[in-house]
C-alpha positions as a Markdown table, in Angstrom:
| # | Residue | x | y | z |
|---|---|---|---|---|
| 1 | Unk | 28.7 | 51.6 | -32.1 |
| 2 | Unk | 28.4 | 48.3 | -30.4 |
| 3 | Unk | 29.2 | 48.9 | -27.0 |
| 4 | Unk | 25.4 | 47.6 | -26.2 |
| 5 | Unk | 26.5 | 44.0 | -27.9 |
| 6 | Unk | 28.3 | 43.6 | -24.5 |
| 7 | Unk | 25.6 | 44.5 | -22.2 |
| 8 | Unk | 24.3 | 41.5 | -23.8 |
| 9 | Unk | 27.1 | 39.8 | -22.0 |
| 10 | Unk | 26.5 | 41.8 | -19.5 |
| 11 | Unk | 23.1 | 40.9 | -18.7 |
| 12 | Unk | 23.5 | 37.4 | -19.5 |
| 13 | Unk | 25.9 | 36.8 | -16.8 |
| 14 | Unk | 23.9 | 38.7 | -14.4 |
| 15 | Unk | 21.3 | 36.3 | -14.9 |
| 16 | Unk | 23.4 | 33.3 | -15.0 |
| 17 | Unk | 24.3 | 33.5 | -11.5 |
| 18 | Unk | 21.1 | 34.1 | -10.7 |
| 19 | Unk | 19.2 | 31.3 | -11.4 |
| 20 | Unk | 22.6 | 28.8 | -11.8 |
| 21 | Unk | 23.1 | 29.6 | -8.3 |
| 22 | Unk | 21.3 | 26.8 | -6.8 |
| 23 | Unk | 22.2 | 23.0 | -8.1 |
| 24 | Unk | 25.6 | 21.9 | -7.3 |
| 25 | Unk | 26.6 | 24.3 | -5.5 |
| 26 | Unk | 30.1 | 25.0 | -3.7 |
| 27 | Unk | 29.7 | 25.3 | 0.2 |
| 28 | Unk | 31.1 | 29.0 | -0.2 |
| 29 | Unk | 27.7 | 29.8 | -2.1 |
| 30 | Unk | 24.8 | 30.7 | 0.2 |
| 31 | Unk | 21.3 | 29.8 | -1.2 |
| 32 | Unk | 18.4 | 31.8 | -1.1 |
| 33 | Unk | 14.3 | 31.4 | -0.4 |
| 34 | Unk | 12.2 | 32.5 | -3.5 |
| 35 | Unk | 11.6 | 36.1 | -3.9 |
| 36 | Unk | 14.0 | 37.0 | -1.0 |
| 37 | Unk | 15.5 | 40.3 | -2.5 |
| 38 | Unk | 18.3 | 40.7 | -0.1 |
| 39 | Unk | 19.8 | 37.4 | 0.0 |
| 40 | Unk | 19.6 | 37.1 | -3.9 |
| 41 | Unk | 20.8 | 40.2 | -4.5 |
| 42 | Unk | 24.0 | 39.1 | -2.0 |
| 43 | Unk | 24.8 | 35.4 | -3.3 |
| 44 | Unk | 24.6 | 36.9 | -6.8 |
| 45 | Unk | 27.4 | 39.9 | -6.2 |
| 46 | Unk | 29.3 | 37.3 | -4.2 |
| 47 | Unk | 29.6 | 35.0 | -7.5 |
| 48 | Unk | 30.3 | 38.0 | -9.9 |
| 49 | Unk | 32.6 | 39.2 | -8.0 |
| 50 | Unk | 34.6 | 35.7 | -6.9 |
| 51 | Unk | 34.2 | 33.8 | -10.2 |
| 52 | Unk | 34.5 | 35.6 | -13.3 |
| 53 | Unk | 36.5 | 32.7 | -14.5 |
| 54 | Unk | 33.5 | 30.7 | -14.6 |
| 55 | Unk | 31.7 | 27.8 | -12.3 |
| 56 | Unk | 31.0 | 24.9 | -13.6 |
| 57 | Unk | 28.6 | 23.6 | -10.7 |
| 58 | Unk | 26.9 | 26.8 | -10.8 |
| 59 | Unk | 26.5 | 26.4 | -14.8 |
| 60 | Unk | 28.3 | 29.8 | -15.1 |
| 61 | Unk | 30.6 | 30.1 | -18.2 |
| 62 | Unk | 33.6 | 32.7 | -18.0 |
| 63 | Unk | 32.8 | 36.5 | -18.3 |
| 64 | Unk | 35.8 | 38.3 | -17.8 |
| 65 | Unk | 36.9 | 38.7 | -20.5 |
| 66 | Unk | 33.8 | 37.3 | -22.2 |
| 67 | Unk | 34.5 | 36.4 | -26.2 |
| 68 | Unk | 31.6 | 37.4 | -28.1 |
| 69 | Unk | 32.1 | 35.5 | -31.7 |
| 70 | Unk | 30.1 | 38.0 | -34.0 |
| 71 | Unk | 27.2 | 40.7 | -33.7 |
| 72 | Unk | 25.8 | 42.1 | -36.5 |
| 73 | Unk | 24.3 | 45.8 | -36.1 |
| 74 | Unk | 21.4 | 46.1 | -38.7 |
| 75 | Unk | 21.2 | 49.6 | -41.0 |
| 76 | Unk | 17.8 | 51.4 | -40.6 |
| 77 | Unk | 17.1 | 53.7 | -43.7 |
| 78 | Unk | 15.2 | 56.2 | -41.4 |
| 79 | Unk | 17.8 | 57.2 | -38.9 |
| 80 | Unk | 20.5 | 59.3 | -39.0 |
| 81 | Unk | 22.4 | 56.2 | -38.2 |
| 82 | Unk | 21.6 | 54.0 | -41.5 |
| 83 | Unk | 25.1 | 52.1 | -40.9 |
| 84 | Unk | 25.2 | 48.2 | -40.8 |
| 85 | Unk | 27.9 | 46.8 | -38.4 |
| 86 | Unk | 29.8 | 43.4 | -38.0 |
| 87 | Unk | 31.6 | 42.5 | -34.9 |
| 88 | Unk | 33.6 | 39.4 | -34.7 |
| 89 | Unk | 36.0 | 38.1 | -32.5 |
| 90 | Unk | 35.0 | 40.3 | -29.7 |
| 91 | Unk | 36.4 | 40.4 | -26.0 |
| 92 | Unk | 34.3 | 41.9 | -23.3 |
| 93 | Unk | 36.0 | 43.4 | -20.6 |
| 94 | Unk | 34.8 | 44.5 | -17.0 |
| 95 | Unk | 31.6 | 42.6 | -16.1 |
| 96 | Unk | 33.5 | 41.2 | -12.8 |
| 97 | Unk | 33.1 | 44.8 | -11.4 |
| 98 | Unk | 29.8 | 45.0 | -11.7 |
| 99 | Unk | 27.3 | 45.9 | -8.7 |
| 100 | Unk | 23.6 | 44.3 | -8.1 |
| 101 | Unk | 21.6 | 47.1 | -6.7 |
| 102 | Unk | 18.4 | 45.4 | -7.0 |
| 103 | Unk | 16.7 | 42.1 | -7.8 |
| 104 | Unk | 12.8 | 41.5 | -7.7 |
| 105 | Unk | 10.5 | 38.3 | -8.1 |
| 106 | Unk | 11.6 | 34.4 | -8.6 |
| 107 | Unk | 8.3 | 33.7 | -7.2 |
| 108 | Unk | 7.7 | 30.1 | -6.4 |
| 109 | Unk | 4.6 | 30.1 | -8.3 |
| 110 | Unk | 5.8 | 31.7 | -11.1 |
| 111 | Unk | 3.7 | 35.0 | -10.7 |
| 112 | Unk | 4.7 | 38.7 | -11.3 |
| 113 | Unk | 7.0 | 40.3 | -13.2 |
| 114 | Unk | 10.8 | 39.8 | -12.4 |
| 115 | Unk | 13.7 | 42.5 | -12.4 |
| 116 | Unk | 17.1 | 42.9 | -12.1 |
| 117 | Unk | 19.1 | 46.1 | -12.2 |
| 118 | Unk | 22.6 | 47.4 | -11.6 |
| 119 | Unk | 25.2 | 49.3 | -12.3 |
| 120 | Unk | 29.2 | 48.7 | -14.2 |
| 121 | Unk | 31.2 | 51.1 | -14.0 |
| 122 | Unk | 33.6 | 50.8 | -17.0 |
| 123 | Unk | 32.9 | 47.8 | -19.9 |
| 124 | Unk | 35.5 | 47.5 | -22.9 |
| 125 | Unk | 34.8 | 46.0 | -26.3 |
| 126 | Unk | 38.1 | 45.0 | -28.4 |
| 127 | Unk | 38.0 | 42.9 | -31.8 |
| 128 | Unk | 37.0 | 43.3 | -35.7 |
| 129 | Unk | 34.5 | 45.2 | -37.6 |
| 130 | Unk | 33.5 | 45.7 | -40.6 |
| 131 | Unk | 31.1 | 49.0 | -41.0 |
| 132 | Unk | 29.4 | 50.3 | -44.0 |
| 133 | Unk | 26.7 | 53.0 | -44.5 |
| 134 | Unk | 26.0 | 56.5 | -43.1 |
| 135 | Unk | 26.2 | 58.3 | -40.0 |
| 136 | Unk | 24.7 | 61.7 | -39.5 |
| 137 | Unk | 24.8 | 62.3 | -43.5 |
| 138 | Unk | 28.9 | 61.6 | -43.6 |
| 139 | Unk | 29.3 | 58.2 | -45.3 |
| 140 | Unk | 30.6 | 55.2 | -43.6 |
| 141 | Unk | 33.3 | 52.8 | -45.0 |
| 142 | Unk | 36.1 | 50.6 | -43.6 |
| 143 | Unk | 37.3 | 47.2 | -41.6 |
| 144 | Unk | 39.8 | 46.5 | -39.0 |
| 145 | Unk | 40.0 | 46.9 | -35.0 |
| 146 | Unk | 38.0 | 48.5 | -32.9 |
| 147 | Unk | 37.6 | 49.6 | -29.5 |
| 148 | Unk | 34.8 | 50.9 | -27.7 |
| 149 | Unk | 34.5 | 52.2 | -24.0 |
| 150 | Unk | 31.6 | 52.3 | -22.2 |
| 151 | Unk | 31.8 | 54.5 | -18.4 |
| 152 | Unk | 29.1 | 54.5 | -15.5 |
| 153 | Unk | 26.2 | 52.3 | -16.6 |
| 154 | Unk | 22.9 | 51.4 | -15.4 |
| 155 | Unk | 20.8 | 48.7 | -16.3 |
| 156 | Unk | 17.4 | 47.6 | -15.8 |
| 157 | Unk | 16.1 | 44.2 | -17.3 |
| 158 | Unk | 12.7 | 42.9 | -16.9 |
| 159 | Unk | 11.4 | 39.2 | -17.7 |
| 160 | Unk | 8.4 | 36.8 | -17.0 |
| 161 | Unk | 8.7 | 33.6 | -15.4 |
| 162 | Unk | 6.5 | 30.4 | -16.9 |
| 163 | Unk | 6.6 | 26.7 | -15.9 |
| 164 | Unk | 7.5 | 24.0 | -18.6 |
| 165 | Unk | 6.6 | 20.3 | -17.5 |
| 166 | Unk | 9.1 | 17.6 | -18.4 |
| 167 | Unk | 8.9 | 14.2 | -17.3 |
| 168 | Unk | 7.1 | 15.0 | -14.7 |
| 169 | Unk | 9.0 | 18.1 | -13.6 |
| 170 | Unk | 8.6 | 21.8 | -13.8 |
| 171 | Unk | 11.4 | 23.9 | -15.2 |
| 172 | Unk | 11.8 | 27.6 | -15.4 |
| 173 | Unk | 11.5 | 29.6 | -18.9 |
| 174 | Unk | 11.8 | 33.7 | -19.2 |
| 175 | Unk | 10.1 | 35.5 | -21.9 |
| 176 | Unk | 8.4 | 39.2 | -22.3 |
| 177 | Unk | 12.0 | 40.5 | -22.1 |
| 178 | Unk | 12.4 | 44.1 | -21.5 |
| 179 | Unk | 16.0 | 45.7 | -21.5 |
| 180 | Unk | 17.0 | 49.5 | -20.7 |
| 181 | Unk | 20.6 | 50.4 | -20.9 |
| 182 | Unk | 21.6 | 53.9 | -20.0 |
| 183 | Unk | 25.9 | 54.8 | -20.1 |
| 184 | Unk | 27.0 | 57.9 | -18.9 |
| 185 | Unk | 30.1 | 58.0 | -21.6 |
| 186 | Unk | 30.6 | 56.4 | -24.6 |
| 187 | Unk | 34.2 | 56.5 | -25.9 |
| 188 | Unk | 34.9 | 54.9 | -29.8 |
| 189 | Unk | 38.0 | 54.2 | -32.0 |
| 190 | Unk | 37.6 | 52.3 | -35.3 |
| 191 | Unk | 40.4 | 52.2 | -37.4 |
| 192 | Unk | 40.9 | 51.1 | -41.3 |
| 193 | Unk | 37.8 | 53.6 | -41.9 |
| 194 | Unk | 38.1 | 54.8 | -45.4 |
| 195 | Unk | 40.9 | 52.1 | -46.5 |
| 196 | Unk | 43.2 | 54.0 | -44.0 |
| 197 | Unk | 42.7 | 57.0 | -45.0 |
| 198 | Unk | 43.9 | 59.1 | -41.7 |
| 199 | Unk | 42.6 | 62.3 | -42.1 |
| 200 | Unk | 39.1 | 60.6 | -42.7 |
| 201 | Unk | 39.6 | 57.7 | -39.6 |
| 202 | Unk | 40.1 | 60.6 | -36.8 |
| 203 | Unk | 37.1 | 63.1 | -38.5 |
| 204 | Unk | 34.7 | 60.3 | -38.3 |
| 205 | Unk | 35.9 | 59.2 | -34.8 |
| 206 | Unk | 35.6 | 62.7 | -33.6 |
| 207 | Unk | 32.1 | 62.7 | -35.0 |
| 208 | Unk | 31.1 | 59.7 | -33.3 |
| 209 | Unk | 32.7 | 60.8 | -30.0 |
| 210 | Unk | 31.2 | 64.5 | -30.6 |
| 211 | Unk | 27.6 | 62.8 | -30.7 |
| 212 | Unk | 27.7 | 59.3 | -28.9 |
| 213 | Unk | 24.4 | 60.4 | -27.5 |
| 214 | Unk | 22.5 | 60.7 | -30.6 |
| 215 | Unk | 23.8 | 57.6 | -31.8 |
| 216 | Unk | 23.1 | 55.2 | -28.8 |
| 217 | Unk | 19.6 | 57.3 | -28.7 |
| 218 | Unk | 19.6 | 55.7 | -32.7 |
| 219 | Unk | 20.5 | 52.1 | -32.3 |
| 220 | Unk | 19.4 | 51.5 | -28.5 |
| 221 | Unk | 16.4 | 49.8 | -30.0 |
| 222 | Unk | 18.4 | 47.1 | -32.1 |
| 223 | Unk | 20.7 | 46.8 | -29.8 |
| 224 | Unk | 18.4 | 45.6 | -26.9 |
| 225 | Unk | 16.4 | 43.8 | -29.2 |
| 226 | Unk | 19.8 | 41.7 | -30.2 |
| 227 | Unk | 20.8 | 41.3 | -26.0 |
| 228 | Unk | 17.2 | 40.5 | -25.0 |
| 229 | Unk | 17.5 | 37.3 | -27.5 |
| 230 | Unk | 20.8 | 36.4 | -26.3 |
| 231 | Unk | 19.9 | 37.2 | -22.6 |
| 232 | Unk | 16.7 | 34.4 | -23.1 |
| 233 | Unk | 18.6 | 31.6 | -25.1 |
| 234 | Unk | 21.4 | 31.2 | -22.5 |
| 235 | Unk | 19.1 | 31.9 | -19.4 |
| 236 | Unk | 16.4 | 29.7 | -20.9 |
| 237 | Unk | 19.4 | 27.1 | -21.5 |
| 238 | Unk | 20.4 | 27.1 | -17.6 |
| 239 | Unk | 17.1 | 26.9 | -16.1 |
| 240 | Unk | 16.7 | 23.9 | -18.3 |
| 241 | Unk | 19.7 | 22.0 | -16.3 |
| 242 | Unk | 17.3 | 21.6 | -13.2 |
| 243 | Unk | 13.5 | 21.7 | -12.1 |
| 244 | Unk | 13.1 | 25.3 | -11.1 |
| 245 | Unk | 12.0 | 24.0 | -7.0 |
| 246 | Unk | 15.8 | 23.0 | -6.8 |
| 247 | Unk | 17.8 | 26.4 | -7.4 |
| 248 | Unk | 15.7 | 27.3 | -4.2 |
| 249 | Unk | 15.8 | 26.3 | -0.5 |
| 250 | Unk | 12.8 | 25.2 | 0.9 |
């Protein structure tokens, strides 16, 4: 159920370019005036697309595959989906392929709300779990692999921008983070449910498949709560490499 981990990844690396586009930049990179939609929008797809093996002078660590060490999927007692999840050693496949349709704000006075939205068409999630709980009233046991496939997804994430004076300089922060993830398909396989119990591993599977929209409808809100912190921490983290004035031409 934690294809929406990713999107973390996702959106992290869709910001990362963004705003790690403008220090030490190769000569193949083309910068960009604040709040100039169309050229943002461009130098950002370029560097998805081009490097998803990472830039170092763009402060852009690798993202496909992107290893995602653990997530951990909280149980809520009023929803049909009252299952805690742990995902560890996770690899993230297919953020390279995704396309910027539209980027808003990076004002150079820090004013108005800022956006950034696109669309991916396939992401892949492969590593361990452990599950325990219930979903839709059937009880929910087991550890092992998993692999979850994520088809034709939009995206919309929303931040502020604020100034933060250091020696003298201003630096960039985001907060007021708002995340909407929408998927078209949700494909799941967990195996070792029900200590390999076969006959119980493909019912639940079916049941998950059979009703991936009720479920994401269940856990979208922890799910985006858990991306929207990650999101912040490592954007936070590269605006703090350079006063915000310098990702920017003049």
């Amino acid at each position: 159920m934690r294809k929406f981990s990713h999107y973390s990844s996702t959106l992290i690396l869709l910001l990362i370019p963004l705003i790690g586009v403008f220090g030490e930049f190769p000569e193949d990179v083309v910068r960009c005036h604040h709040s100039d939609s169309e050229c943002l929008l461009k130098t950002t797809q370029y560097i998805l697309n081009k490097y998803p093996k990472g830039l170092r002078s763009l402060n852009l660590i690798p993202f496909d595959p992107l290893h995602i060490k653990s997530l951990l999927i909280e149980r809520n007692s009023e929803s049909p989906v009252n299952v805690e999840v742990k995902l560890t050693n996770v690899d993230l496949l297919g953020l390279s392929n995704t396309t910027i349709t539209n980027i808003e704000g990076l004002a150079a006075n820090f004013t108005g709300r800022n956006f950034l939205e696109g669309f991916i068409p396939k992401i892949e999630l492969n590593g361990n779990y452990s599950a325990e709980g219930q979903v839709l009233m059937l009880p929910l046991t087991g550890k092992g692999r998993m692999r979850i496939v994520c088809h034709n997804i939009t995206f919309r994430f929303g931040f502020d921008l604020h100034p933060l004076v250091k020696s003298g300089q201003t630096f960039a922060q985001i907060n007021h983070i708002k995340l909407q993830v929408t998927p078209e398909l949700v494909y799941f396989k967990f195996g070792g449910l029900f200590q390999d119990d076969k006959t119980m591993e493909d019912n639940v599977n079916k049941l998950l498949n059979d009703n991936w929209v009720i479920i994401y409808k269940e856990m979208d809100g922890s799910v985006t709560k858990s991306i929207s912190l990650i999101i912040q921490k490592l954007v936070n983290g590269a605006f703090s490499k350079y006063p915000y004035e310098d990702y920017f031409l003049k």
